[in-house]
Amino acid sequence: EVQLVESGGGLVQPGGSLRLSCAASGFTFSSYEMNWVRQAPGKGLEWISYISNSGDIIYYADSVKGRFTISRDNAKNSLYLQMNSLRAEDTAVYYCAVTGGYYYKDAFDIWGQGTMVTVSS
Amino acid sequence: DIQMTQSPSSLSASVGDRVTITCRASQSIVSYLHWYQQKPGKAPKLLIYAASSLQSGVPSRFSGSGSGTDFTLTISSLQPEDFATYYCQQTYNTPRTFGQGTKVEIK
């Protein structure tokens, strides 16, 4: 079964750090580009970061650039998001999602269940 | 950045109704437009990719059309399980922007 499972969310104080993980199974993880998408409570979806299948191309949304770092370990079938200098506005459910590739015109065809990050004192 | 604008933001409809949601991009995105369905507490689910291609396993009552800047998601006969929020997304360039969402509610 194709699956993405996020972990690492929780409650953190403003200015703090958190590392999210996304464990992939059921597909050849190293062949696919990956993304992080977040959703603040009651709000819409916000793409925040992309990483190529080999990890050599990375993009960030302006809202997290310089604070968040995306990475991957293809040997462990895992995607990560290191979040530093967290702010209240980073409070959201964080999803990892697979880029479906050329045929899908890069649609996000597989999503994890999400992990909640709450930034509050 | 490419802005994606959906309309309406919400709608009320009855089971069996035909429902149309539109999405407009601030510049041409060719057919790099996708539609997702999200139910409360759940992850988004891909419905339509590349403007008009139905994702595997998605019922045929869902369809998409459009190219360039104007796109449409149509549900031909609304079913109880279709009450959800729908998002469009462009992947023509980065950032991969989403529309603000359209909440489909029971009338």
GROMACS .gro file of C-alpha atoms in nm:
model
  228
    1GLU     CA    1   0.000   0.000   0.000
    2VAL     CA    2   0.130   0.343  -0.094
    3GLN     CA    3   0.159   0.546   0.224
    4LEU     CA    4   0.308   0.860   0.376
    5VAL     CA    5   0.314   0.895   0.754
    6GLU     CA    6   0.414   1.223   0.916
    7SER     CA    7   0.542   1.255   1.270
    8GLY     CA    8   0.717   1.503   1.497
    9GLY     CA    9   0.446   1.761   1.548
   10GLY     CA   10   0.359   1.905   1.886
   11LEU     CA   11   0.349   2.213   2.103
   12VAL     CA   12   0.650   2.446   2.089
   13GLN     CA   13   0.716   2.793   2.223
   14PRO     CA   14   0.768   3.091   1.992
   15GLY     CA   15   1.129   3.099   1.877
   16GLY     CA   16   1.165   2.727   1.926
   17SER     CA   17   1.247   2.446   1.684
   18LEU     CA   18   1.084   2.126   1.567
   19ARG     CA   19   1.174   1.857   1.316
   20LEU     CA   20   0.902   1.686   1.119
   21SER     CA   21   0.947   1.350   0.950
   22CYS     CA   22   0.755   1.181   0.670
   23ALA     CA   23   0.801   0.807   0.625
   24ALA     CA   24   0.721   0.672   0.280
   25SER     CA   25   0.628   0.317   0.187
   26GLY     CA   26   0.478   0.125  -0.102
   27PHE     CA   27   0.659   0.313  -0.378
   28THR     CA   28   1.011   0.393  -0.494
   29PHE     CA   29   1.067   0.700  -0.278
   30SER     CA   30   1.398   0.792  -0.440
   31SER     CA   31   1.227   0.841  -0.777
   32TYR     CA   32   0.984   1.108  -0.664
   33GLU     CA   33   0.996   1.477  -0.583
   34MET     CA   34   0.842   1.571  -0.250
   35ASN     CA   35   0.668   1.865  -0.091
   36TRP     CA   36   0.551   2.004   0.240
   37VAL     CA   37   0.211   2.174   0.252
   38ARG     CA   38   0.052   2.327   0.560
   39GLN     CA   39  -0.295   2.430   0.666
   40ALA     CA   40  -0.358   2.672   0.949
   41PRO     CA   41  -0.670   2.604   1.158
   42GLY     CA   42  -0.980   2.688   0.955
   43LYS     CA   43  -0.772   2.813   0.662
   44GLY     CA   44  -0.671   2.696   0.317
   45LEU     CA   45  -0.373   2.502   0.187
   46GLU     CA   46  -0.029   2.664   0.165
   47TRP     CA   47   0.261   2.501  -0.019
   48ILE     CA   48   0.581   2.568   0.174
   49SER     CA   49   0.866   2.359   0.032
   50TYR     CA   50   0.981   2.127  -0.248
   51ILE     CA   51   1.277   1.893  -0.287
   52SER     CA   52   1.385   1.706  -0.599
   53ASN     CA   53   1.423   1.329  -0.595
   54SER     CA   54   1.798   1.351  -0.549
   55GLY     CA   55   1.778   1.642  -0.307
   56ASP     CA   56   1.981   1.880  -0.520
   57ILE     CA   57   1.698   2.120  -0.605
   58ILE     CA   58   1.507   2.286  -0.322
   59TYR     CA   59   1.247   2.563  -0.312
   60TYR     CA   60   1.073   2.743  -0.026
   61ALA     CA   61   0.778   2.974   0.013
   62ASP     CA   62   0.877   3.324   0.120
   63SER     CA   63   0.688   3.273   0.446
   64VAL     CA   64   0.939   3.009   0.566
   65LYS     CA   65   1.256   3.089   0.372
   66GLY     CA   66   1.557   3.118   0.600
   67ARG     CA   67   1.378   2.946   0.891
   68PHE     CA   68   1.277   2.604   0.754
   69THR     CA   69   1.500   2.342   0.590
   70ILE     CA   70   1.372   2.053   0.381
   71SER     CA   71   1.582   1.740   0.339
   72ARG     CA   72   1.547   1.374   0.252
   73ASP     CA   73   1.719   1.042   0.314
   74ASN     CA   74   1.644   0.811   0.024
   75ALA     CA   75   1.811   0.518   0.199
   76LYS     CA   76   1.557   0.557   0.481
   77ASN     CA   77   1.262   0.646   0.256
   78SER     CA   78   1.215   0.959   0.461
   79LEU     CA   79   1.148   1.329   0.414
   80TYR     CA   80   1.220   1.591   0.679
   81LEU     CA   81   1.134   1.949   0.764
   82GLN     CA   82   1.354   2.128   1.016
   83MET     CA   83   1.162   2.426   1.150
   84ASN     CA   84   1.350   2.696   1.342
   85SER     CA   85   1.252   3.036   1.482
   86LEU     CA   86   0.892   2.925   1.497
   87ARG     CA   87   0.616   3.185   1.514
   88ALA     CA   88   0.251   3.171   1.614
   89GLU     CA   89   0.156   3.197   1.247
   90ASP     CA   90   0.336   2.868   1.179
   91THR     CA   91   0.063   2.689   1.376
   92ALA     CA   92  -0.088   2.444   1.127
   93VAL     CA   93  -0.131   2.087   1.017
   94TYR     CA   94   0.173   1.995   0.810
   95TYR     CA   95   0.134   1.748   0.523
   96CYS     CA   96   0.396   1.581   0.310
   97ALA     CA   97   0.292   1.515  -0.048
   98VAL     CA   98   0.439   1.339  -0.351
   99THR     CA   99   0.476   1.518  -0.684
  100GLY     CA  100   0.319   1.287  -0.938
  101GLY     CA  101   0.569   1.369  -1.209
  102TYR     CA  102   0.554   1.462  -1.577
  103TYR     CA  103   0.240   1.262  -1.662
  104TYR     CA  104   0.055   1.430  -1.376
  105LYS     CA  105   0.192   1.773  -1.464
  106ASP     CA  106   0.336   1.773  -1.112
  107ALA     CA  107   0.005   1.733  -0.928
  108PHE     CA  108   0.036   1.611  -0.569
  109ASP     CA  109  -0.109   1.263  -0.600
  110ILE     CA  110  -0.023   1.113  -0.261
  111TRP     CA  111  -0.064   1.289   0.074
  112GLY     CA  112   0.014   1.194   0.431
  113GLN     CA  113  -0.242   1.226   0.708
  114GLY     CA  114  -0.074   1.535   0.852
  115THR     CA  115   0.090   1.628   1.180
  116MET     CA  116  -0.020   1.922   1.395
  117VAL     CA  117   0.228   2.191   1.499
  118THR     CA  118   0.118   2.441   1.760
  119VAL     CA  119   0.338   2.742   1.839
  120SER     CA  120   0.228   2.900   2.164
  121SER     CA  121   0.366   3.012   2.497
  122ASP     CA  122   0.373   3.459  -0.778
  123ILE     CA  123   0.069   3.325  -0.963
  124GLN     CA  124  -0.254   3.402  -0.778
  125MET     CA  125  -0.536   3.149  -0.794
  126THR     CA  126  -0.889   3.277  -0.737
  127GLN     CA  127  -1.178   3.038  -0.685
  128SER     CA  128  -1.545   3.120  -0.701
  129PRO     CA  129  -1.768   3.091  -0.523
  130SER     CA  130  -1.606   3.064  -0.179
  131SER     CA  131  -1.901   2.854  -0.067
  132LEU     CA  132  -2.220   2.715  -0.207
  133SER     CA  133  -2.524   2.527  -0.088
  134ALA     CA  134  -2.661   2.252  -0.307
  135SER     CA  135  -2.888   1.951  -0.290
  136VAL     CA  136  -2.816   1.589  -0.367
  137GLY     CA  137  -2.850   1.541  -0.741
  138ASP     CA  138  -2.765   1.900  -0.830
  139ARG     CA  139  -2.508   1.992  -1.091
  140VAL     CA  140  -2.233   2.196  -0.929
  141THR     CA  141  -1.972   2.412  -1.100
  142ILE     CA  142  -1.668   2.570  -0.934
  143THR     CA  143  -1.438   2.803  -1.121
  144CYS     CA  144  -1.071   2.884  -1.076
  145ARG     CA  145  -0.889   3.172  -1.240
  146ALA     CA  146  -0.511   3.211  -1.258
  147SER     CA  147  -0.343   3.553  -1.262
  148GLN     CA  148  -0.143   3.447  -1.569
  149SER     CA  149  -0.151   3.159  -1.814
  150ILE     CA  150  -0.071   2.823  -1.656
  151VAL     CA  151  -0.148   2.625  -1.972
  152SER     CA  152  -0.299   2.308  -1.823
  153TYR     CA  153  -0.091   2.286  -1.504
  154LEU     CA  154  -0.408   2.300  -1.297
  155HIS     CA  155  -0.529   2.042  -1.049
  156TRP     CA  156  -0.833   1.996  -0.826
  157TYR     CA  157  -0.836   1.848  -0.475
  158GLN     CA  158  -1.117   1.748  -0.241
  159GLN     CA  159  -1.075   1.782   0.134
  160LYS     CA  160  -1.311   1.658   0.403
  161PRO     CA  161  -1.292   1.782   0.763
  162GLY     CA  162  -0.996   1.638   0.951
  163LYS     CA  163  -0.863   1.459   0.643
  164ALA     CA  164  -0.581   1.515   0.398
  165PRO     CA  165  -0.659   1.657   0.055
  166LYS     CA  166  -0.729   1.405  -0.219
  167LEU     CA  167  -0.640   1.454  -0.585
  168LEU     CA  168  -0.951   1.451  -0.807
  169ILE     CA  169  -0.845   1.601  -1.138
  170TYR     CA  170  -0.494   1.660  -1.270
  171ALA     CA  171  -0.373   1.850  -1.575
  172ALA     CA  172  -0.703   2.041  -1.590
  173SER     CA  173  -0.917   1.756  -1.721
  174SER     CA  174  -0.769   1.414  -1.637
  175LEU     CA  175  -0.962   1.210  -1.384
  176GLN     CA  176  -0.748   1.057  -1.112
  177SER     CA  177  -0.777   0.680  -1.084
  178GLY     CA  178  -1.064   0.574  -0.858
  179VAL     CA  179  -1.245   0.908  -0.872
  180PRO     CA  180  -1.610   0.882  -0.981
  181SER     CA  181  -1.689   0.994  -1.334
  182ARG     CA  182  -1.940   1.253  -1.209
  183PHE     CA  183  -1.634   1.473  -1.149
  184SER     CA  184  -1.490   1.649  -1.451
  185GLY     CA  185  -1.255   1.936  -1.520
  186SER     CA  186  -1.207   2.171  -1.810
  187GLY     CA  187  -1.021   2.481  -1.916
  188SER     CA  188  -0.677   2.600  -2.017
  189GLY     CA  189  -0.474   2.916  -1.994
  190THR     CA  190  -0.624   3.115  -1.709
  191ASP     CA  191  -0.980   2.989  -1.664
  192PHE     CA  192  -1.075   2.646  -1.532
  193THR     CA  193  -1.386   2.467  -1.411
  194LEU     CA  194  -1.460   2.172  -1.186
  195THR     CA  195  -1.801   2.018  -1.242
  196ILE     CA  196  -1.988   1.763  -1.034
  197SER     CA  197  -2.263   1.636  -1.260
  198SER     CA  198  -2.490   1.495  -0.988
  199LEU     CA  199  -2.394   1.584  -0.632
  200GLN     CA  200  -2.380   1.289  -0.393
  201PRO     CA  201  -2.385   1.296  -0.010
  202GLU     CA  202  -2.015   1.206   0.004
  203ASP     CA  203  -1.924   1.506  -0.214
  204PHE     CA  204  -1.993   1.763   0.056
  205ALA     CA  205  -1.642   1.891   0.119
  206THR     CA  206  -1.404   2.175   0.038
  207TYR     CA  207  -1.247   2.186  -0.307
  208TYR     CA  208  -0.915   2.350  -0.394
  209CYS     CA  209  -0.751   2.428  -0.724
  210GLN     CA  210  -0.370   2.439  -0.751
  211GLN     CA  211  -0.125   2.546  -1.017
  212THR     CA  212   0.209   2.372  -1.070
  213TYR     CA  213   0.318   2.583  -1.366
  214ASN     CA  214   0.580   2.746  -1.150
  215THR     CA  215   0.697   2.792  -0.794
  216PRO     CA  216   0.545   2.871  -0.549
  217ARG     CA  217   0.283   2.601  -0.611
  218THR     CA  218  -0.015   2.816  -0.520
  219PHE     CA  219  -0.362   2.698  -0.421
  220GLY     CA  220  -0.694   2.870  -0.454
  221GLN     CA  221  -0.866   2.976  -0.133
  222GLY     CA  222  -1.109   2.687  -0.147
  223THR     CA  223  -1.479   2.635  -0.219
  224LYS     CA  224  -1.690   2.478   0.054
  225VAL     CA  225  -1.981   2.275  -0.080
  226GLU     CA  226  -2.254   2.247   0.182
  227ILE     CA  227  -2.586   2.069   0.204
  228LYS     CA  228  -2.889   2.280   0.116
   0.00000   0.00000   0.00000
